[in-house]
Amino acid sequence: MSERPRKIEITDPVEITVDGQTVTAQSGELLIEACERAGAYVPRFCYHPRMEPVGMCRMCLVEVDTGRGPALQPSCMLPVTPGMAVDTTGEKVAKAQDGVLEFLLANHPLDCPVCDKGGECPLQDQTVAYGPGESRFVEEKRHYTKPIPISETVYLDRERCILCDRCTRFAKEVAGDPLIHFAERGAQTEVATFPGEPFSSYFSGNTVQICPVGALTAKPYRFKARPWDLEESESTCTGCSVGCRVTVQSSRNEVLRFQGVDSDPVNWSWLCDKGRFGFEAGNSEDRLGEPLLRDGGELRPARWSDALTAAASALKGADADRVAVLGGARLTNEGQLAWARLAKSVVGTDHVDAQLGDGLPAEVVLDLPGATIDEVCAPGGTVLYLGPDPKEELPVLHLRLRHAAVNDRVKIVSVSPVATGLSEFAAADVHPRPGETAVLVAALFGGDVPSDGVAGVPAEQVLAARELLSGAQDLKVVVGRQNLAESAAVMVDAVAAVRAAVPTATFLPALRRANVRGALEAGLAPGRLPGRATLEAPGSWKDAWGSLPKSVGRDAEGILTAAAAGRIDVLVLLGADPLSDFPDRDLAAKALDAAGTVISVDPFVNASAARAADVVLAAAAFGEVAGTTTSLEGRVTTLAQQVTPPGTARADWLLAVELADRLGTDTKVATAEDLWAQMVEGSAAHAGASTEALADEANVDGVLLALDGSGFTAPAATQVPPQNSYSLRLVVNRSLYDHGTLLSHCPSSAPLSREATLVLGPADAESIAVTTGSPVKVTAQRATITAVATVVDSVPRGTAVLHHNLADADADGVDPGRIVIAGEPVTEIRVEAG
């Protein structure tokens, strides 16, 4: 299930003969692919459809006649030509395959029952199908020390390696992390890492999946099960918003492995390691299997009837304007719709926000003409990248963009306050001062450029980037939050500048949270209703739901500000942890402490729940509830229930339905399918994404929602004060491995979280006489913190960088949340040697 044949569009047909049958192929297509589509499978080890062929293993030898007589040739290296005649099953081919396998097995261990690849090993399968019945080699096989941990999650058994070059090619060609390669020569050739340098790639787990033998194994899965023990379902990864397709594999009601599925428009079978090994969180001993109630200052187990009664009583007894809901991006689409109805119709509050001050307004995500990942990465295109570091926040999107730039002539103009993973292969990489992105974007499309540059970017760089954009016929823009220490309005202004200059531009929102687009589509945002309806224009939802809020509510910042001022009586946290995730941790702490009743709906007791929750409703996690999810590009895909939740934990949608029932509203919902049917019926954008359509094999990669939005209205420009010459402007960005609730419950990945430091450029570090490792004092408007400095060339002068959520919520570490003030256009700091 994890492998699908690539979709080949035949625009220049060529006729060839395969095993006596006439076959139509695409001109230039590799022979091995054409044969496979014709039903003639050619065995292979080194060939992979997503990497350049190298012809290493010779297992794919076939007899080919191009008019000069038949000859054995590697089908993975040979493009088809008109009239080519191919024999994939003849006597010469069979003898060649037999010989290749005999040599591969000369030193390969024959201990398949104990090998972690046993039962799903191409070498094992092909030996049975094409190889010798016994070996003529009786000599002692080679032995190596094993296993060798080449990273925190990947182990290497050198004696099993057949030198297919798959892992090394992936690291270099696909991931751009050439940290493993062949060492030594001849019979001593082996896969190795650089001395003292582990294979510290965000994508190392992919090498385990594509390894055709048991040479590379994953620490979290190693010796946990065999393929015949596993049950699997195809689903969608919810580690971020890219929407990578995966198979979820389980045994004895425990998820044991995720494998990437080759979804052509999305992830090409690749997964980041955070997503691949994220299943460990679901198996954590800290999972909630029952609800909790606070009693005497402590959270204690309770009966479901008592917990639901307490939650319903709090909601029923509060004025609608004093009830707020934060979160929901982690839920399924069905859960989001159920909670949107509970909040906006049953309770009557519009103080609802699925984002935690780290995203973009709903109108930027939903009301702009949309672009898909495939459209952004289309060969020969031009992309203006205004998003966060994709390697840290949206890793597989990073792989797609990297491939587009390196292989498909896509020109990427990257605009960000500091260098990102895109910088090395972007056609232009410019770094405006924090808060001044919109000023630079406007300059990229016209107007005079002062000799001293724009927004801190030298004039020559501005003009070079402008030249790249000037010839763009179909501009694609990727937009997201680049800096949590500046207001979201800064990026909204940048979007407005693009719209003013290029009205035909289309946009791909680069938001990190898994189903944040689905949450906005379901109405979990101020002023929004499902299907992109609004309170001013509710469409059919007024009749379907009966009552709606009378005015637009507060966003996350407004909710927390009101709570801190004592104006929120009930605060519901839907899989949300504002103490860890909201950029202004000081405001989040005050809000949690001052809110009346805090209800947490979560698979874990997160930092916010531990501090302030009065009721904790144990929720099912990924793999434990079926439904749908929506990716950043608006692609609706399915989620599979593979195992049952621990204890009596319940699906999020079911909790909302039960609370609505206790509050006197019959939602007429008995299953998740009922909720999705309501969404499809009430939303024109979702009309083509019915349960039946999603189950259709033609939609195996999901269904795209309508992306032709045109309702965006540019707001008034944000006023950013001039930079103080004695200060630095702060950039707060995310790391792939942080102290998030789920990641902290993954034993294999949690240790990969980096140490929190203040990152400076060489010029600023020299001006205050500090080097890497020096203690520094960081003073801001609100507070002063101490940190250790890291000096790198990628940070421009006048800018300093801190990473979000690398310090524990209850510690006094290097925490940008203590100095960032929500709503401020920029955050200025003073840095001194400590």
Short mmCIF file of N, CA and C in Angstrom, two decimals, residues 19 70 75 79 88 173 179 205 210 214 276 370 407 424 460 500 519 532 546 561 599 634 675 694 703 743 770 776 821:
data_model
loop_
_atom_site.label_atom_id
_atom_site.label_comp_id
_atom_site.label_asym_id
_atom_site.label_seq_id
_atom_site.Cartn_x
_atom_site.Cartn_y
_atom_site.Cartn_z
N ASP A 19 7.87 -8.05 -24.47
CA ASP A 19 7.50 -9.47 -24.40
C ASP A 19 6.46 -9.82 -25.46
N PRO A 70 19.93 -7.95 -30.42
CA PRO A 70 19.61 -7.97 -28.99
C PRO A 70 20.86 -7.93 -28.12
N SER A 75 17.62 -1.72 -17.68
CA SER A 75 16.41 -1.00 -18.08
C SER A 75 16.21 0.29 -17.30
N PRO A 79 16.39 5.05 -21.89
CA PRO A 79 15.14 5.67 -22.32
C PRO A 79 14.55 4.90 -23.49
N THR A 88 11.81 -9.39 -21.28
CA THR A 88 12.07 -9.32 -19.84
C THR A 88 12.09 -10.70 -19.17
N GLU A 173 20.56 13.80 -3.18
CA GLU A 173 19.70 14.34 -4.23
C GLU A 173 18.37 14.88 -3.71
N LEU A 179 25.19 13.50 4.18
CA LEU A 179 25.89 13.15 5.42
C LEU A 179 26.26 11.69 5.49
N GLY A 205 14.69 8.84 8.23
CA GLY A 205 13.82 7.67 8.25
C GLY A 205 13.43 7.19 6.87
N ILE A 210 13.25 2.99 2.07
CA ILE A 210 13.65 2.66 0.69
C ILE A 210 14.80 1.66 0.64
N GLY A 214 17.89 -5.35 4.91
CA GLY A 214 17.81 -4.97 6.31
C GLY A 214 19.01 -4.21 6.81
N ARG A 276 7.23 10.75 10.82
CA ARG A 276 7.38 9.29 10.70
C ARG A 276 7.39 8.61 12.06
N GLY A 370 -6.15 30.58 -4.59
CA GLY A 370 -5.22 29.60 -4.05
C GLY A 370 -4.35 28.94 -5.09
N ASN A 407 15.94 20.82 -9.94
CA ASN A 407 15.71 19.95 -11.09
C ASN A 407 14.76 20.52 -12.13
N GLU A 424 20.01 28.32 0.17
CA GLU A 424 21.10 27.82 -0.67
C GLU A 424 20.69 27.54 -2.10
N GLU A 460 21.54 46.58 -4.82
CA GLU A 460 21.81 45.62 -5.90
C GLU A 460 21.04 44.32 -5.70
N ALA A 500 -1.52 44.24 -5.00
CA ALA A 500 -1.57 45.53 -5.70
C ALA A 500 -0.69 45.51 -6.95
N ALA A 519 -9.79 23.81 10.08
CA ALA A 519 -10.43 24.52 11.19
C ALA A 519 -11.05 25.83 10.72
N ARG A 532 -16.58 28.81 4.41
CA ARG A 532 -16.18 30.18 4.07
C ARG A 532 -17.31 31.19 4.17
N GLY A 546 -29.90 27.40 13.45
CA GLY A 546 -30.94 28.04 14.24
C GLY A 546 -30.57 29.39 14.80
N THR A 561 -6.20 38.32 26.22
CA THR A 561 -6.20 39.63 26.87
C THR A 561 -7.44 39.80 27.73
N ILE A 599 -11.56 24.43 30.56
CA ILE A 599 -11.88 23.07 30.12
C ILE A 599 -10.87 22.68 29.05
N GLY A 634 -5.68 23.05 0.72
CA GLY A 634 -7.11 22.82 0.59
C GLY A 634 -7.45 21.45 0.05
N LEU A 675 -21.71 14.27 10.35
CA LEU A 675 -21.14 15.62 10.40
C LEU A 675 -20.58 16.02 9.05
N LEU A 694 -14.56 10.72 -1.74
CA LEU A 694 -13.27 10.43 -1.12
C LEU A 694 -12.92 8.95 -1.19
N VAL A 703 -9.35 15.20 -2.42
CA VAL A 703 -10.16 16.10 -3.25
C VAL A 703 -9.78 17.53 -2.92
N LEU A 743 5.68 15.92 20.76
CA LEU A 743 7.08 15.57 20.57
C LEU A 743 7.75 15.18 21.88
N VAL A 770 31.30 39.44 21.97
CA VAL A 770 30.91 38.09 22.38
C VAL A 770 31.20 37.14 21.23
N VAL A 776 25.15 36.23 27.50
CA VAL A 776 24.65 37.56 27.14
C VAL A 776 23.41 37.87 27.95
N ILE A 821 5.72 40.86 23.25
CA ILE A 821 4.44 41.43 23.65
C ILE A 821 3.46 41.27 22.50
#
